[in-house]
mmCIF file of C-alpha atoms in Angstrom:
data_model
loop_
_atom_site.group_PDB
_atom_site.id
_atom_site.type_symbol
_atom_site.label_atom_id
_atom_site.label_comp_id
_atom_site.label_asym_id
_atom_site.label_seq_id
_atom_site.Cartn_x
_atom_site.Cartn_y
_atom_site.Cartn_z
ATOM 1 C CA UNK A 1 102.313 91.272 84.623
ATOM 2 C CA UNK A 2 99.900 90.519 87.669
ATOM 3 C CA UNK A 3 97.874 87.871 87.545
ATOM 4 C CA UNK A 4 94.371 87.682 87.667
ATOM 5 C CA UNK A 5 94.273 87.013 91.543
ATOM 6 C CA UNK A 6 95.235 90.547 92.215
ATOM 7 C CA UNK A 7 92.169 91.893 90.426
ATOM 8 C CA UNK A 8 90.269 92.560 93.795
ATOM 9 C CA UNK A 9 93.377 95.095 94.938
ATOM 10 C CA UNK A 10 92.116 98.217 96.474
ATOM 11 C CA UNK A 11 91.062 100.988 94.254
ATOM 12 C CA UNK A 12 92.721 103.945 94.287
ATOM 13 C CA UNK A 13 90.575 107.072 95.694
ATOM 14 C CA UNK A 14 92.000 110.623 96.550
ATOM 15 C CA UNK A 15 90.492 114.032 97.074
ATOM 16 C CA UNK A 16 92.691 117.251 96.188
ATOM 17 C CA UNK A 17 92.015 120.378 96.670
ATOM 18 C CA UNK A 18 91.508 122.106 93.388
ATOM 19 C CA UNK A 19 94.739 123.774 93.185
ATOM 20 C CA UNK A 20 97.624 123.406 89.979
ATOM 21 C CA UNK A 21 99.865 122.878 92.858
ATOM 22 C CA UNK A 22 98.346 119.365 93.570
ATOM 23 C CA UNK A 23 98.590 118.026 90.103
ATOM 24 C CA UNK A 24 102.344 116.842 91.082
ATOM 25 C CA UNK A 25 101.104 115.035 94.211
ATOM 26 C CA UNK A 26 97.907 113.828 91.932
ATOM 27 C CA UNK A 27 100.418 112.251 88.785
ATOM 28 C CA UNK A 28 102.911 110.894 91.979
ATOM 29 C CA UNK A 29 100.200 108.818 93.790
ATOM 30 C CA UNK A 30 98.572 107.645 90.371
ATOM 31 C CA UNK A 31 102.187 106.238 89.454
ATOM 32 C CA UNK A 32 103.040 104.683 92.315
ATOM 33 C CA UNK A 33 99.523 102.666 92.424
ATOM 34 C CA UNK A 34 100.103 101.851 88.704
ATOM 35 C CA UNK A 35 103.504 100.614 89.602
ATOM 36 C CA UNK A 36 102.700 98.439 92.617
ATOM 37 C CA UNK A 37 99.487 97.103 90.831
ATOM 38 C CA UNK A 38 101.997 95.647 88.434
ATOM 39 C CA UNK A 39 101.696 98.043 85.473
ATOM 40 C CA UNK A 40 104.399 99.111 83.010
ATOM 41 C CA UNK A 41 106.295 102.175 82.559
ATOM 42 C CA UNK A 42 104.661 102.433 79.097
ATOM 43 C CA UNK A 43 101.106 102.441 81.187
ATOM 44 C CA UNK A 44 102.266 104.738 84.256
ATOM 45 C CA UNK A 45 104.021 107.284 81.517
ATOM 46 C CA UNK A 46 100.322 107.356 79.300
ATOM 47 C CA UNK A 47 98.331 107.510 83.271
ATOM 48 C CA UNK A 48 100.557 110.082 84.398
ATOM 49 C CA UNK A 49 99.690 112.486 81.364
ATOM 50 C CA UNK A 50 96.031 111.648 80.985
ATOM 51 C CA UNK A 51 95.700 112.480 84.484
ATOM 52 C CA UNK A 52 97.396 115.600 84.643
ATOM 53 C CA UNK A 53 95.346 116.454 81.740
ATOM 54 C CA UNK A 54 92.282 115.235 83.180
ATOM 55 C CA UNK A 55 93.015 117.099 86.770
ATOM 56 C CA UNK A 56 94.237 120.329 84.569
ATOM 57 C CA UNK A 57 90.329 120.772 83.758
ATOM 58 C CA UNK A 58 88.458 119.821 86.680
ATOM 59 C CA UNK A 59 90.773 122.817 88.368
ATOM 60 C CA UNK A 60 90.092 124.786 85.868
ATOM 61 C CA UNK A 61 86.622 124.392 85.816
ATOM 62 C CA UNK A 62 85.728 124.762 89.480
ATOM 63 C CA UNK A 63 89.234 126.576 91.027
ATOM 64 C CA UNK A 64 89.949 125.988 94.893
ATOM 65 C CA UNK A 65 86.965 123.334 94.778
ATOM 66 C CA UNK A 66 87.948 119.927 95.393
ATOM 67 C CA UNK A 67 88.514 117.310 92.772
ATOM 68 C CA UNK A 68 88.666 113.334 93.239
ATOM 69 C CA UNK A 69 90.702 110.636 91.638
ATOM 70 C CA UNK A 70 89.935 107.436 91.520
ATOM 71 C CA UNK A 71 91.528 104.529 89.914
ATOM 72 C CA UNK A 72 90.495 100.733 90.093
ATOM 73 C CA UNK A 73 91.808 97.271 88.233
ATOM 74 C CA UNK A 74 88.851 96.931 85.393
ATOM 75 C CA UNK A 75 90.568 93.431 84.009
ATOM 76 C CA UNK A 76 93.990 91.444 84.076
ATOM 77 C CA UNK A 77 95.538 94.316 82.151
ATOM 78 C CA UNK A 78 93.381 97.214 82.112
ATOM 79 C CA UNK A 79 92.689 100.061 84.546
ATOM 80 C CA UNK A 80 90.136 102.884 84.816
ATOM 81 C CA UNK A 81 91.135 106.144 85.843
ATOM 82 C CA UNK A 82 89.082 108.794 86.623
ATOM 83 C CA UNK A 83 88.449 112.146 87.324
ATOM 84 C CA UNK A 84 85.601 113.627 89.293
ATOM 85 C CA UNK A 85 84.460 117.435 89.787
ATOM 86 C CA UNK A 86 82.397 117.921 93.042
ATOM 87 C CA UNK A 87 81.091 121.194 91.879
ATOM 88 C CA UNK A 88 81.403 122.545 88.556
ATOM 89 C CA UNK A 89 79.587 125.278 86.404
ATOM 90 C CA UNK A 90 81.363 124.287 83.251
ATOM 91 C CA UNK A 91 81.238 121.155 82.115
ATOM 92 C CA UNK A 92 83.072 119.624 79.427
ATOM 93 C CA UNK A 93 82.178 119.558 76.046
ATOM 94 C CA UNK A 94 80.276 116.272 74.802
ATOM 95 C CA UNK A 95 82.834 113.678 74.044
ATOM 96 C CA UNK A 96 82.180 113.933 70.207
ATOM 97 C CA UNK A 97 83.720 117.810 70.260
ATOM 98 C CA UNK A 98 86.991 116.561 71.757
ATOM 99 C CA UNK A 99 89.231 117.130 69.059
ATOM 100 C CA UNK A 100 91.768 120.197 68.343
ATOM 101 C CA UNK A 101 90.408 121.873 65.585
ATOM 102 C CA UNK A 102 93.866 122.787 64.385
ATOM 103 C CA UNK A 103 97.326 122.193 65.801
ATOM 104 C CA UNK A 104 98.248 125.787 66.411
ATOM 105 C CA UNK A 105 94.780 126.278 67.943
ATOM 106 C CA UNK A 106 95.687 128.774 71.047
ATOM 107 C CA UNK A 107 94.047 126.292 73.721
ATOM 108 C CA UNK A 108 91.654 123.004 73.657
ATOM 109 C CA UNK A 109 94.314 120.254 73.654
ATOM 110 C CA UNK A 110 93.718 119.058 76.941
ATOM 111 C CA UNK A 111 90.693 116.555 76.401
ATOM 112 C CA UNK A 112 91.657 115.769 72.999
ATOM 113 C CA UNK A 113 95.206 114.574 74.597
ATOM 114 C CA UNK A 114 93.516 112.299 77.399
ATOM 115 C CA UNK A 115 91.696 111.042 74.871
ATOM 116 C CA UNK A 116 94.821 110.284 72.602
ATOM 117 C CA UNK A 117 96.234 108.746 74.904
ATOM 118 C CA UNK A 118 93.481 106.170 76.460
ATOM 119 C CA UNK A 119 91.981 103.234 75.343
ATOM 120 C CA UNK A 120 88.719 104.519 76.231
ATOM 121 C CA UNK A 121 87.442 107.697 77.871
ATOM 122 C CA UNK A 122 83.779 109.309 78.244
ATOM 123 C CA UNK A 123 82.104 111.313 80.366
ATOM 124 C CA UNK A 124 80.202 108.255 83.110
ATOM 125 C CA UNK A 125 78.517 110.886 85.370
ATOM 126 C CA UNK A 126 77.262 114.073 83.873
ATOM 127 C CA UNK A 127 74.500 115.019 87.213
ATOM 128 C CA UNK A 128 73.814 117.664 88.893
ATOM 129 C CA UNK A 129 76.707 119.352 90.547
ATOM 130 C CA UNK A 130 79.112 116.558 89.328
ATOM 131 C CA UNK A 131 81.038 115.420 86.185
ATOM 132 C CA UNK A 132 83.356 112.417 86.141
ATOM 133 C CA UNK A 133 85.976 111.655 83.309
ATOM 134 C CA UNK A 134 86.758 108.117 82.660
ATOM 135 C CA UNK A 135 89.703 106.857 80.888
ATOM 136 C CA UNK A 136 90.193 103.349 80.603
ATOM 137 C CA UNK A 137 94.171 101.656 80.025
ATOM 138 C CA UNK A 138 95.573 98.776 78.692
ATOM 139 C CA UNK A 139 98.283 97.194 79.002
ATOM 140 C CA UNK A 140 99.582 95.675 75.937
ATOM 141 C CA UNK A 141 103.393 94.967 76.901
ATOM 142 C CA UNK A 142 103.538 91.401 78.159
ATOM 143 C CA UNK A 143 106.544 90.480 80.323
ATOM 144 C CA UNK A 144 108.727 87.700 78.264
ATOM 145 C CA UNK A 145 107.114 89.010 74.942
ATOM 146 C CA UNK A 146 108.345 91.163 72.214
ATOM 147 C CA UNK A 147 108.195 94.680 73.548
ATOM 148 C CA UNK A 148 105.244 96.847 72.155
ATOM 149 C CA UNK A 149 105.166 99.907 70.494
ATOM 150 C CA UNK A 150 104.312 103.189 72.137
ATOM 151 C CA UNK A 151 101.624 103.767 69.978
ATOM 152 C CA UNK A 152 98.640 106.211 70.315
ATOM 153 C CA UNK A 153 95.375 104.871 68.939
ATOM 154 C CA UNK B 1 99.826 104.584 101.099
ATOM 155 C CA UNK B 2 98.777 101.825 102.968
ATOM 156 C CA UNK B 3 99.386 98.204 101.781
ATOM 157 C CA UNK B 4 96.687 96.457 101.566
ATOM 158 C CA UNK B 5 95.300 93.361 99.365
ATOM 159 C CA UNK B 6 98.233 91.775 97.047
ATOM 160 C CA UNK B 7 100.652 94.554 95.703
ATOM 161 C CA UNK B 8 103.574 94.031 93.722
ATOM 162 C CA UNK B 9 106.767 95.615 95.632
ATOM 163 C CA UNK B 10 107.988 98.516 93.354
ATOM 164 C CA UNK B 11 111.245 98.191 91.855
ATOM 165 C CA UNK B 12 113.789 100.479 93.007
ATOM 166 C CA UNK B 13 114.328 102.545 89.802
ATOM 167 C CA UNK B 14 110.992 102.922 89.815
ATOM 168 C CA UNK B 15 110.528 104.483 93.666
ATOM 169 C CA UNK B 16 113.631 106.750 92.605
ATOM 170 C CA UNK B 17 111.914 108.253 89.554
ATOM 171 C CA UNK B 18 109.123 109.137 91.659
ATOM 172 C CA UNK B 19 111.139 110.872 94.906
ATOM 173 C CA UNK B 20 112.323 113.036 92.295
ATOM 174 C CA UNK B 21 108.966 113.465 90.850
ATOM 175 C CA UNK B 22 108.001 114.697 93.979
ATOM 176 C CA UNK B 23 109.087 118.143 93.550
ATOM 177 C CA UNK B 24 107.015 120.262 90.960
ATOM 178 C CA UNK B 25 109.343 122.658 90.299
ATOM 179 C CA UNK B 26 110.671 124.110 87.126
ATOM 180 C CA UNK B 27 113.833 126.173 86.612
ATOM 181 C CA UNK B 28 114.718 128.516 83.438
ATOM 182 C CA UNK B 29 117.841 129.112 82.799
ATOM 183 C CA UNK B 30 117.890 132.598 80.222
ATOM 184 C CA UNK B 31 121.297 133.575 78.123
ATOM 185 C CA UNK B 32 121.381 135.409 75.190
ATOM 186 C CA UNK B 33 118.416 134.220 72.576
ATOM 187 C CA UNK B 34 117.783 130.868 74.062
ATOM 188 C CA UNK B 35 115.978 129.733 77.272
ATOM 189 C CA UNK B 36 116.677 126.428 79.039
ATOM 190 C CA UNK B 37 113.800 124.879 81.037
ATOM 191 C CA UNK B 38 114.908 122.107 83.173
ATOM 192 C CA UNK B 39 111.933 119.861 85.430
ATOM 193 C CA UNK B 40 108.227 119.804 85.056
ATOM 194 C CA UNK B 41 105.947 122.025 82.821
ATOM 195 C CA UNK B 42 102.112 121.697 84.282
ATOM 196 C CA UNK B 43 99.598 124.533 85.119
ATOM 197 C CA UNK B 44 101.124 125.163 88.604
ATOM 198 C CA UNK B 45 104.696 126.289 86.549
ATOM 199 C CA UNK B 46 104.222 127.669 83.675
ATOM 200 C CA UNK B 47 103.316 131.014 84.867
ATOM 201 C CA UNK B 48 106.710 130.871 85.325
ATOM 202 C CA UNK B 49 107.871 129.921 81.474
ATOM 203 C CA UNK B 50 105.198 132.265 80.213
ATOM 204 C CA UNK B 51 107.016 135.018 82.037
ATOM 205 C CA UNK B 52 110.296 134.159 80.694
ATOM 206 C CA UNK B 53 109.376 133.940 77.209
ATOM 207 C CA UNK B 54 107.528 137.751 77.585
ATOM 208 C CA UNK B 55 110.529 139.484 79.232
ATOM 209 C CA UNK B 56 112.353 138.336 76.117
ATOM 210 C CA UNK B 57 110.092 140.369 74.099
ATOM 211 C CA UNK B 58 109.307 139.786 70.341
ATOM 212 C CA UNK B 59 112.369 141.534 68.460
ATOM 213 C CA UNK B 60 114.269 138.381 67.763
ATOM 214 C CA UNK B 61 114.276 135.084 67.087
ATOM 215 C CA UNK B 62 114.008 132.483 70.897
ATOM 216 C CA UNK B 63 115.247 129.338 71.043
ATOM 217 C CA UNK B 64 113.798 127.521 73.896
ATOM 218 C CA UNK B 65 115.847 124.304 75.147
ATOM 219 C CA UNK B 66 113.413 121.452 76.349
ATOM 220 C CA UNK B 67 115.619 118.796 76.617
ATOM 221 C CA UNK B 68 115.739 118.418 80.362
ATOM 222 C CA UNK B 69 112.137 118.856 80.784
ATOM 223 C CA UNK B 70 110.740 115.585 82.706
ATOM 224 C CA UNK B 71 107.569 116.629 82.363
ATOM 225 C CA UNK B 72 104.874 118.456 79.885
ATOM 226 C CA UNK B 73 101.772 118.887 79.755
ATOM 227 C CA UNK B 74 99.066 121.003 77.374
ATOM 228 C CA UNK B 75 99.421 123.787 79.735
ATOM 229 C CA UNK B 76 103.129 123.940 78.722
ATOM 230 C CA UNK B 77 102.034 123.106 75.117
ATOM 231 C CA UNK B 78 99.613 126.298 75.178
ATOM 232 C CA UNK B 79 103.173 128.450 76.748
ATOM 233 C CA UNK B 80 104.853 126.995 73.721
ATOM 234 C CA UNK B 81 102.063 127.314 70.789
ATOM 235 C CA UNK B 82 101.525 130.825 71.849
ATOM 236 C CA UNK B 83 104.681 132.031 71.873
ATOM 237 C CA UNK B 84 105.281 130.448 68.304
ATOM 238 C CA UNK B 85 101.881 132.189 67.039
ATOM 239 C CA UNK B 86 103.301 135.936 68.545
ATOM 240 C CA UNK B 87 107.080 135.662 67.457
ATOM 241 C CA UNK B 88 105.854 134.193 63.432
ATOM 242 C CA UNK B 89 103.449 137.275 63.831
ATOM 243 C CA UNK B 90 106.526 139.628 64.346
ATOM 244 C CA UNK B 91 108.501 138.249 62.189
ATOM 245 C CA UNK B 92 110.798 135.906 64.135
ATOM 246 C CA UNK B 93 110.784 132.735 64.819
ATOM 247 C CA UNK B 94 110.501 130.106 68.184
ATOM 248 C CA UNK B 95 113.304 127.463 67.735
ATOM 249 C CA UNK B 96 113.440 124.013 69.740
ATOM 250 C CA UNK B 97 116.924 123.504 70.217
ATOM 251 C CA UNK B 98 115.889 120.588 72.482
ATOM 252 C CA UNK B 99 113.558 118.286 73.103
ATOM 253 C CA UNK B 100 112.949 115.563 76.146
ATOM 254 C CA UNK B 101 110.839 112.507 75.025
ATOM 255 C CA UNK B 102 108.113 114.238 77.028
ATOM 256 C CA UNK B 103 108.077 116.837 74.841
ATOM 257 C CA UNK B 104 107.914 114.869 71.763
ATOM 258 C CA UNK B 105 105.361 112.432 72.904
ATOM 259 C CA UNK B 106 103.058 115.687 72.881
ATOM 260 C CA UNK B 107 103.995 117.380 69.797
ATOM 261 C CA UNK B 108 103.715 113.600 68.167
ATOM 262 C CA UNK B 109 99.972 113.311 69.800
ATOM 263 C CA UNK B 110 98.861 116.929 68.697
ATOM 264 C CA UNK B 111 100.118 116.704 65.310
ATOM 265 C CA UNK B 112 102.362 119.785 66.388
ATOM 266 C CA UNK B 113 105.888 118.351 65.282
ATOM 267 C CA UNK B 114 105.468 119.587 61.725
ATOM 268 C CA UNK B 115 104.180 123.398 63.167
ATOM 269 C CA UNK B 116 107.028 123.977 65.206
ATOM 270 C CA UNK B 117 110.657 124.655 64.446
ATOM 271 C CA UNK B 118 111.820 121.026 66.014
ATOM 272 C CA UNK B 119 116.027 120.215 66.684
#
């Protein structure tokens, strides 16, 4: 695992254009910064899919506008990812309605997912003409230790 | 991307898993009653598995091989969910014959592993 020198590494910070085509460039990129930041599979598999999920909705929201994604070091083992609209006229729900109401529910999942799978995720900019996501990661699989569980909180 | 401040090199296995993530493609492979999806499943493809599944129509029962799929995510869960909710409605039922452990990380996090008719 990196140590705690590497905590000043350079954030992470692309615009796409908001397209479902991008969304394999967007999960790429966020992988291979994971990776070379010194994250684990376990953390780069759970980024990969809250992004996707994350970058699902801010096309969806605002098609053909551009989205950003950011993602910076927050601590030794944890990383916040996010996801910002640029110009949206539907924002997300308030983070209290993110749950399915029912499995077989025809749509919904997305938000409910990222937040499944994250440590921590709210809404951190909710202005005008802008909403930003924020998931926050940790690592919990220490190299030399007993392996950890893929468990979902 | 460029290299700056300290990086850890990536680890070769892990550079070859993403050249091959690279491509966001999908490919659905259709015989009689059962459809094989092979690669990723995001918004961008599954107009394509949505299409599939509908030229199938709902007289009979699908099973739907997911056990090359590298990727899913609730736009492919939405393909999947909705084509379960039509065929029970007529009748028939949506059968996983196969399942990657993409796939069952999502039915596991959306409680959908006891809906759907699993492998």
């Amino acid at each position: 695992m990196a140590g705690a020198e590497q905590w000043a590494a350079t954030p992470l910070r692309t615009s796409y254009e908001g397209e479902p085509l991008v969304l394999v460039a967007v999960r790429g990129e966020l992988g291979r910064w994971l990776a070379r930041q010194g994250f684990s599979p376990e953390v780069v598999s759970r980024a990969q899919l809250l992004v996707s999920e994350l970058a699902t909705n801010a096309v969806e929201a605002a098609p053909g506008q551009p989205f950003e994604v950011t993602a910076r070091r927050v601590g030794p083992d944890t990383v916040a990812v996010a996801v910002s609209n640029a110009v949206s006229t539907t924002r997300p729900p308030p983070r209290i309605q993110w749950r399915t109401p029912e499995p077989l529910a025809p749509r919904g999942r997305g938000l409910a997912i990222a937040a499944a799978l994250a440590d921590a995720i709210d809404i951190v900019d909710d202005g005008p003409g802008t909403v930003t996501i924020e998931a926050r990661l940790v690592d919990r699989t220490a190299a030399g230790g007993p392996s950890q569980q893929e468990g979902w909180p | 991307m460029p290299a700056t401040g300290p990086e850890s090199p990536v680890p070769l296995e892990v550079e070859l898993a993403f050249m091959n993530d690279q491509s966001s493609r999908i490919a659905i492979d259709a015989t009689a009653g059962r459809l094989t999806v092979t690669g990723v499943v995001d918004s961008h493809t599954t107009p394509q598995l949505a299409q599939a599944i509908e030229s199938r129509g709902l007289t009979a029962d699908l099973e739907l091989d997911l056990s090359a799929v590298d990727f899913i995510d609730s736009s492919g869960l939405r393909i999947i969910v909705n084509a379960h909710r039509e065929l029970e409605a007529a009748g028939h039922r949506l059968v996983l014959v196969g399942a990657s452990d993409a796939v069952t990380r999502l039915l596991d996090i959306t409680g959908l592993a006891t809906h759907l008719h699993l492998p």
